[in-house]
mmCIF file of C-alpha atoms in Angstrom:
data_model
loop_
_atom_site.group_PDB
_atom_site.id
_atom_site.type_symbol
_atom_site.label_atom_id
_atom_site.label_comp_id
_atom_site.label_asym_id
_atom_site.label_seq_id
_atom_site.Cartn_x
_atom_site.Cartn_y
_atom_site.Cartn_z
ATOM 1 C CA MET A 1 56.206 86.590 -9.827
ATOM 2 C CA ILE A 2 56.550 86.747 -13.616
ATOM 3 C CA GLU A 3 59.841 88.096 -14.981
ATOM 4 C CA LEU A 4 60.303 89.413 -18.524
ATOM 5 C CA ARG A 5 63.548 90.384 -20.256
ATOM 6 C CA HIS A 6 64.391 92.017 -23.554
ATOM 7 C CA GLY A 7 67.786 93.560 -24.248
ATOM 8 C CA HIS A 8 68.643 95.978 -21.443
ATOM 9 C CA CYS A 9 65.030 96.146 -20.165
ATOM 10 C CA SER A 10 63.302 93.921 -17.623
ATOM 11 C CA ALA A 11 59.893 93.816 -15.957
ATOM 12 C CA ARG A 12 58.240 91.922 -13.121
ATOM 13 C CA ILE A 13 54.486 91.330 -13.001
ATOM 14 C CA SER A 14 52.435 89.849 -10.174
ATOM 15 C CA SER A 15 49.569 87.488 -10.924
ATOM 16 C CA ARG A 16 47.658 89.275 -8.142
ATOM 17 C CA GLY A 17 45.922 92.066 -9.993
ATOM 18 C CA ALA A 18 48.150 91.556 -13.067
ATOM 19 C CA GLU A 19 50.132 94.424 -11.538
ATOM 20 C CA LEU A 20 53.415 95.639 -12.976
ATOM 21 C CA GLN A 21 55.765 95.756 -9.981
ATOM 22 C CA SER A 22 59.132 96.504 -11.539
ATOM 23 C CA LEU A 23 60.345 98.112 -14.744
ATOM 24 C CA ARG A 24 64.084 98.428 -15.123
ATOM 25 C CA ARG A 25 66.305 100.029 -17.735
ATOM 26 C CA ARG A 26 69.719 98.462 -17.210
ATOM 27 C CA ASP A 27 70.214 98.820 -13.437
ATOM 28 C CA GLU A 28 67.749 101.687 -12.948
ATOM 29 C CA GLU A 29 64.374 100.958 -11.359
ATOM 30 C CA LEU A 30 61.759 103.207 -12.955
ATOM 31 C CA LEU A 31 58.668 102.114 -11.038
ATOM 32 C CA TRP A 32 57.685 103.222 -7.555
ATOM 33 C CA GLN A 33 58.479 100.399 -5.119
ATOM 34 C CA ALA A 34 55.322 100.520 -3.013
ATOM 35 C CA ASP A 35 56.536 101.872 0.321
ATOM 36 C CA PRO A 36 53.566 100.934 2.552
ATOM 37 C CA ALA A 37 54.164 103.997 4.726
ATOM 38 C CA VAL A 38 53.496 106.224 1.705
ATOM 39 C CA TRP A 39 51.539 104.337 -0.978
ATOM 40 C CA GLY A 40 51.646 100.555 -0.948
ATOM 41 C CA GLN A 41 51.035 99.823 -4.617
ATOM 42 C CA HIS A 42 53.047 99.994 -7.835
ATOM 43 C CA ALA A 43 50.707 100.126 -10.832
ATOM 44 C CA PRO A 44 47.238 98.762 -10.039
ATOM 45 C CA TRP A 45 44.505 98.294 -12.620
ATOM 46 C CA LEU A 46 41.246 100.132 -11.969
ATOM 47 C CA PHE A 47 38.234 98.002 -12.930
ATOM 48 C CA PRO A 48 35.259 97.901 -13.145
ATOM 49 C CA PHE A 49 35.302 101.481 -11.863
ATOM 50 C CA VAL A 50 37.701 104.393 -11.696
ATOM 51 C CA GLY A 51 37.564 106.327 -8.447
ATOM 52 C CA ARG A 52 34.642 106.454 -6.049
ATOM 53 C CA LEU A 53 30.935 105.978 -6.624
ATOM 54 C CA ARG A 54 28.377 108.175 -4.891
ATOM 55 C CA ALA A 55 27.023 106.508 -1.742
ATOM 56 C CA GLY A 56 29.754 103.900 -2.089
ATOM 57 C CA GLY A 57 28.091 101.857 -4.797
ATOM 58 C CA PHE A 58 25.459 101.602 -7.511
ATOM 59 C CA THR A 59 22.040 100.155 -8.223
ATOM 60 C CA HIS A 60 21.139 97.603 -10.874
ATOM 61 C CA GLY A 61 18.038 95.489 -11.292
ATOM 62 C CA GLY A 62 16.471 96.991 -8.179
ATOM 63 C CA LYS A 63 19.418 96.070 -5.925
ATOM 64 C CA HIS A 64 22.170 98.192 -4.385
ATOM 65 C CA TYR A 65 25.759 96.966 -4.704
ATOM 66 C CA ARG A 66 28.694 98.221 -2.646
ATOM 67 C CA MET A 67 31.918 98.940 -4.497
ATOM 68 C CA PRO A 68 35.346 100.007 -3.141
ATOM 69 C CA ILE A 69 37.337 102.819 -4.691
ATOM 70 C CA HIS A 70 38.756 101.764 -8.082
ATOM 71 C CA GLY A 71 36.802 98.503 -8.115
ATOM 72 C CA PHE A 72 38.224 95.076 -7.377
ATOM 73 C CA ALA A 73 40.655 94.144 -10.165
ATOM 74 C CA SER A 74 43.727 94.765 -8.008
ATOM 75 C CA GLY A 75 42.642 91.931 -5.708
ATOM 76 C CA LEU A 76 41.873 89.344 -8.386
ATOM 77 C CA ASP A 77 44.128 86.375 -9.040
ATOM 78 C CA PHE A 78 44.913 86.366 -12.750
ATOM 79 C CA ARG A 79 46.018 83.241 -14.571
ATOM 80 C CA VAL A 80 48.779 83.227 -17.155
ATOM 81 C CA VAL A 81 47.441 82.301 -20.596
ATOM 82 C CA ARG A 82 50.628 82.866 -22.593
ATOM 83 C CA LEU A 83 54.205 83.419 -21.429
ATOM 84 C CA GLN A 84 57.383 84.057 -23.405
ATOM 85 C CA VAL A 85 60.767 85.454 -22.444
ATOM 86 C CA ASP A 86 59.700 89.026 -23.184
ATOM 87 C CA SER A 87 55.894 88.948 -23.010
ATOM 88 C CA VAL A 88 52.974 87.640 -20.996
ATOM 89 C CA TRP A 89 49.188 87.631 -21.189
ATOM 90 C CA LEU A 90 47.091 87.228 -18.057
ATOM 91 C CA GLU A 91 43.344 87.004 -17.601
ATOM 92 C CA ALA A 92 40.662 86.985 -14.935
ATOM 93 C CA ALA A 93 36.925 86.454 -15.228
ATOM 94 C CA ASP A 94 33.794 86.912 -13.174
ATOM 95 C CA ASP A 95 33.165 84.389 -10.427
ATOM 96 C CA ALA A 96 30.925 84.007 -7.391
ATOM 97 C CA PHE A 97 32.909 86.673 -5.516
ATOM 98 C CA THR A 98 32.744 89.327 -8.237
ATOM 99 C CA ARG A 99 29.070 88.681 -8.974
ATOM 100 C CA GLU A 100 28.215 89.466 -5.352
ATOM 101 C CA VAL A 101 29.357 93.062 -5.910
ATOM 102 C CA TYR A 102 29.117 93.384 -9.706
ATOM 103 C CA PRO A 103 26.437 91.181 -11.313
ATOM 104 C CA PHE A 104 27.951 90.926 -14.781
ATOM 105 C CA ALA A 105 29.867 88.334 -16.789
ATOM 106 C CA PHE A 106 33.224 89.553 -18.078
ATOM 107 C CA ARG A 107 36.752 88.544 -18.938
ATOM 108 C CA LEU A 108 39.595 90.985 -18.303
ATOM 109 C CA ARG A 109 42.806 90.229 -20.198
ATOM 110 C CA ILE A 110 46.072 92.185 -19.808
ATOM 111 C CA GLY A 111 49.251 91.792 -21.829
ATOM 112 C CA TYR A 112 52.790 93.081 -21.295
ATOM 113 C CA MET A 113 55.349 93.045 -24.129
ATOM 114 C CA LEU A 114 58.918 94.310 -23.698
ATOM 115 C CA HIS A 115 60.630 95.967 -26.667
ATOM 116 C CA ASP A 116 63.989 97.641 -27.244
ATOM 117 C CA ASP A 117 62.467 101.047 -26.528
ATOM 118 C CA GLY A 118 59.917 100.284 -23.833
ATOM 119 C CA LEU A 119 56.972 98.280 -22.538
ATOM 120 C CA ALA A 120 53.776 97.789 -24.528
ATOM 121 C CA ILE A 121 50.657 97.153 -22.452
ATOM 122 C CA ALA A 122 47.371 95.892 -23.878
ATOM 123 C CA VAL A 123 44.070 95.537 -22.059
ATOM 124 C CA GLU A 124 40.910 93.814 -23.284
ATOM 125 C CA VAL A 125 37.459 93.523 -21.746
ATOM 126 C CA TRP A 126 35.152 90.868 -23.194
ATOM 127 C CA ASN A 127 31.446 90.835 -22.403
ATOM 128 C CA ARG A 128 30.745 87.148 -22.035
ATOM 129 C CA GLY A 129 27.249 87.724 -20.713
ATOM 130 C CA GLU A 130 23.844 88.293 -22.282
ATOM 131 C CA GLU A 131 23.292 91.920 -21.256
ATOM 132 C CA THR A 132 25.187 95.164 -21.752
ATOM 133 C CA LEU A 133 28.384 95.306 -19.690
ATOM 134 C CA PRO A 134 28.794 98.735 -18.035
ATOM 135 C CA PHE A 135 32.313 99.407 -16.792
ATOM 136 C CA ALA A 136 35.145 101.877 -16.463
ATOM 137 C CA LEU A 137 38.851 101.096 -16.611
ATOM 138 C CA GLY A 138 42.067 102.880 -15.786
ATOM 139 C CA ALA A 139 45.807 102.365 -15.516
ATOM 140 C CA HIS A 140 47.543 103.686 -12.379
ATOM 141 C CA PRO A 141 51.334 103.325 -12.806
ATOM 142 C CA GLY A 142 53.540 105.100 -10.304
ATOM 143 C CA PHE A 143 57.001 106.199 -11.412
ATOM 144 C CA ALA A 144 59.934 106.727 -9.056
ATOM 145 C CA LEU A 145 61.347 110.254 -8.714
ATOM 146 C CA PRO A 146 64.793 109.989 -7.110
ATOM 147 C CA GLY A 147 66.361 113.222 -5.985
ATOM 148 C CA PRO A 148 64.670 116.588 -5.395
ATOM 149 C CA LEU A 149 61.184 117.014 -6.871
ATOM 150 C CA SER A 150 62.366 120.275 -8.431
ATOM 151 C CA HIS A 151 64.355 118.198 -10.934
ATOM 152 C CA TRP A 152 61.166 116.696 -12.381
ATOM 153 C CA ALA A 153 58.370 117.840 -14.694
ATOM 154 C CA LEU A 154 55.594 116.420 -16.860
ATOM 155 C CA GLN A 155 55.470 117.421 -20.522
ATOM 156 C CA PHE A 156 52.298 116.911 -22.570
ATOM 157 C CA ASP A 157 52.535 116.588 -26.339
ATOM 158 C CA GLN A 158 49.799 119.239 -26.690
ATOM 159 C CA ALA A 159 48.987 122.358 -24.709
ATOM 160 C CA GLU A 160 45.993 121.566 -22.512
ATOM 161 C CA ALA A 161 43.111 123.798 -21.460
ATOM 162 C CA ASP A 162 43.760 126.054 -18.477
ATOM 163 C CA GLU A 163 41.514 124.033 -16.198
ATOM 164 C CA VAL A 164 41.575 120.808 -14.197
ATOM 165 C CA TRP A 165 39.018 118.806 -12.281
ATOM 166 C CA ARG A 166 39.522 118.172 -8.591
ATOM 167 C CA LEU A 167 38.113 115.852 -5.971
ATOM 168 C CA THR A 168 36.022 117.302 -3.173
ATOM 169 C CA PRO A 169 37.720 117.377 0.263
ATOM 170 C CA GLY A 170 37.160 114.623 2.791
ATOM 171 C CA PRO A 171 37.382 110.837 3.112
ATOM 172 C CA ASP A 172 34.507 110.250 0.678
ATOM 173 C CA ALA A 173 35.933 112.523 -2.005
ATOM 174 C CA LEU A 174 33.951 112.698 -5.245
ATOM 175 C CA LEU A 175 34.567 114.582 -8.452
ATOM 176 C CA ALA A 176 33.861 118.299 -8.156
ATOM 177 C CA ALA A 177 30.794 119.508 -10.036
ATOM 178 C CA THR A 178 32.792 121.937 -12.176
ATOM 179 C CA ALA A 179 36.360 122.390 -13.356
ATOM 180 C CA GLU A 180 38.582 125.045 -11.838
ATOM 181 C CA ALA A 181 41.078 127.373 -13.450
ATOM 182 C CA PHE A 182 44.623 126.065 -13.464
ATOM 183 C CA THR A 183 47.920 127.666 -14.418
ATOM 184 C CA TRP A 184 50.415 125.331 -16.056
ATOM 185 C CA SER A 185 54.133 125.919 -15.530
ATOM 186 C CA ALA A 186 54.357 126.507 -19.296
ATOM 187 C CA PRO A 187 52.069 125.463 -22.159
ATOM 188 C CA GLY A 188 51.782 121.695 -21.864
ATOM 189 C CA ARG A 189 54.191 121.439 -18.912
ATOM 190 C CA LEU A 190 53.740 120.841 -15.197
ATOM 191 C CA ASP A 191 56.768 121.302 -12.942
ATOM 192 C CA LEU A 192 56.525 119.016 -9.916
ATOM 193 C CA ARG A 193 56.727 120.540 -6.443
ATOM 194 C CA PRO A 194 56.062 119.206 -2.931
ATOM 195 C CA ASP A 195 52.616 120.850 -2.982
ATOM 196 C CA THR A 196 51.564 119.867 -6.527
ATOM 197 C CA PHE A 197 49.164 117.258 -5.148
ATOM 198 C CA ALA A 198 48.359 118.913 -1.822
ATOM 199 C CA ARG A 199 44.684 118.873 -2.846
ATOM 200 C CA ASP A 200 44.765 115.323 -4.198
ATOM 201 C CA ALA A 201 44.704 114.403 -7.886
ATOM 202 C CA LEU A 202 44.728 116.669 -10.915
ATOM 203 C CA ILE A 203 42.275 115.374 -13.525
ATOM 204 C CA VAL A 204 42.324 116.424 -17.159
ATOM 205 C CA LYS A 205 39.086 115.519 -18.897
ATOM 206 C CA ARG A 206 39.255 114.696 -22.605
ATOM 207 C CA PRO A 207 42.924 115.708 -22.977
ATOM 208 C CA ARG A 208 44.233 116.772 -26.340
ATOM 209 C CA SER A 209 47.460 114.925 -25.634
ATOM 210 C CA ARG A 210 48.110 111.270 -26.319
ATOM 211 C CA ARG A 211 51.532 111.308 -24.691
ATOM 212 C CA VAL A 212 52.879 112.543 -21.349
ATOM 213 C CA ALA A 213 56.650 112.560 -20.848
ATOM 214 C CA LEU A 214 58.364 112.553 -17.474
ATOM 215 C CA LEU A 215 61.300 114.961 -17.634
ATOM 216 C CA ARG A 216 64.375 114.966 -15.420
ATOM 217 C CA HIS A 217 66.507 118.104 -15.598
ATOM 218 C CA GLY A 218 64.493 119.008 -18.700
ATOM 219 C CA ARG A 219 65.314 115.792 -20.568
ATOM 220 C CA GLN A 220 62.933 112.909 -21.223
ATOM 221 C CA HIS A 221 63.235 110.144 -18.632
ATOM 222 C CA LEU A 222 60.290 108.099 -19.919
ATOM 223 C CA ALA A 223 56.868 108.687 -21.468
ATOM 224 C CA VAL A 224 53.391 107.180 -21.214
ATOM 225 C CA GLU A 225 51.646 106.983 -24.580
ATOM 226 C CA CYS A 226 48.149 105.912 -25.587
ATOM 227 C CA VAL A 227 48.295 103.839 -28.765
ATOM 228 C CA GLY A 228 45.482 103.670 -31.328
ATOM 229 C CA VAL A 229 42.812 105.991 -32.633
ATOM 230 C CA ASP A 230 40.931 106.525 -29.377
ATOM 231 C CA GLY A 231 43.638 107.838 -27.065
ATOM 232 C CA MET A 232 42.680 108.319 -23.426
ATOM 233 C CA ALA A 233 39.272 109.563 -22.337
ATOM 234 C CA HIS A 234 40.695 111.270 -19.245
ATOM 235 C CA LEU A 235 44.014 111.607 -17.449
ATOM 236 C CA GLY A 236 44.683 111.499 -13.734
ATOM 237 C CA LEU A 237 47.898 112.810 -12.181
ATOM 238 C CA TRP A 238 48.496 111.957 -8.551
ATOM 239 C CA ALA A 239 50.924 111.350 -5.712
ATOM 240 C CA ARG A 240 50.981 111.784 -1.976
ATOM 241 C CA PRO A 241 52.178 115.326 -1.220
ATOM 242 C CA SER A 242 55.994 115.562 -1.195
ATOM 243 C CA ALA A 243 56.345 111.862 -2.096
ATOM 244 C CA SER A 244 59.099 110.718 -4.458
ATOM 245 C CA TYR A 245 56.861 109.308 -7.187
ATOM 246 C CA VAL A 246 54.168 110.419 -9.611
ATOM 247 C CA CYS A 247 51.284 108.471 -11.125
ATOM 248 C CA ILE A 248 50.423 109.111 -14.785
ATOM 249 C CA GLU A 249 46.998 107.521 -15.210
ATOM 250 C CA PRO A 250 45.124 107.083 -18.505
ATOM 251 C CA TRP A 251 41.464 106.549 -17.650
ATOM 252 C CA TRP A 252 38.341 105.495 -19.489
ATOM 253 C CA GLY A 253 35.970 106.633 -16.776
ATOM 254 C CA HIS A 254 36.222 108.762 -13.628
ATOM 255 C CA ASP A 255 34.733 109.272 -10.163
ATOM 256 C CA ASP A 256 31.087 110.052 -9.639
ATOM 257 C CA ASP A 257 30.186 113.586 -8.664
ATOM 258 C CA ALA A 258 27.678 114.427 -5.933
ATOM 259 C CA HIS A 259 24.796 114.458 -8.424
ATOM 260 C CA ALA A 260 25.603 111.203 -10.231
ATOM 261 C CA PRO A 261 22.683 108.834 -10.790
ATOM 262 C CA ALA A 262 22.643 105.739 -8.615
ATOM 263 C CA ALA A 263 21.660 103.453 -11.505
ATOM 264 C CA LEU A 264 24.796 102.017 -13.075
ATOM 265 C CA LEU A 265 23.481 102.097 -16.627
ATOM 266 C CA ASP A 266 22.718 105.820 -16.244
ATOM 267 C CA LYS A 267 26.202 106.873 -15.138
ATOM 268 C CA PRO A 268 27.605 108.986 -17.988
ATOM 269 C CA GLN A 269 31.258 108.021 -17.501
ATOM 270 C CA VAL A 270 30.913 104.250 -17.980
ATOM 271 C CA GLN A 271 31.497 102.262 -21.152
ATOM 272 C CA HIS A 272 28.584 100.199 -22.515
ATOM 273 C CA LEU A 273 29.834 96.971 -24.083
ATOM 274 C CA PRO A 274 27.270 94.811 -25.949
ATOM 275 C CA PRO A 275 27.164 91.042 -25.398
ATOM 276 C CA ASP A 276 29.982 89.015 -26.950
ATOM 277 C CA GLU A 277 31.938 92.128 -27.945
ATOM 278 C CA THR A 278 35.459 93.118 -26.885
ATOM 279 C CA TRP A 279 36.745 96.553 -25.841
ATOM 280 C CA ALA A 280 40.503 97.019 -26.233
ATOM 281 C CA ARG A 281 43.045 99.750 -25.543
ATOM 282 C CA ALA A 282 46.847 99.901 -25.594
ATOM 283 C CA LEU A 283 49.554 101.878 -23.810
ATOM 284 C CA PHE A 284 53.285 102.185 -24.307
ATOM 285 C CA ILE A 285 55.796 103.182 -21.649
ATOM 286 C CA ARG A 286 58.631 104.555 -23.733
ATOM 287 C CA LEU A 287 62.066 104.263 -22.154
#
């Protein structure tokens, strides 16, 4: 386990999946602590896909490949490439295992940097192959919500459209074909209730906001911000119903819907990275 410290903040990161497993402000744990009876993860990385693919996989080069929900990054062993008292960079690359399910050459690098006012997170995908690298990527941090859910709310920095995207019911849930009308608690605000996620995730496509704050008793507890000109392509909000956490998930990709093409290069939600180029995004968890 990798431990970082800076001032009154600390973080712990596992080399398995490069997953953030603890984020503390003084003595307060801010991250969900992965109760296996509820949801046994903390903040997994979603790569090379976000969500589920139709028929459980994709085709490429005349072959069908199976792919689990959210890809395989959470199970990869990352190696530390640079470590300091308050920062770390980790990386993983394609190998014989990944090429069995995803026939592309890549390097995935993730950095964590503690500051006085929060945790900066950087992610880079490098196409080290000779063909276009199609992929999606998402962050999936879960934040602890001690006390009654009625004390908590999410505040966007912009008012969002009065619609969300849902997943279809059932064990093989895919993205619904159309958005549905949605009533926010107030413009740009979602009050959390035990039934907020009774129908699974709330997905905001192409949000106007670049920042989502978690409020406790109406005051900012922390915020997730997308840094840079591109912002987030989509935003997922999720928890198990009535659970004492919430996931605020910037995504660059999303689930297939029931009509999605099988061919990976034809899926509209994936990024297309040319050979020897790097795709990079950055987040900041403001404390």
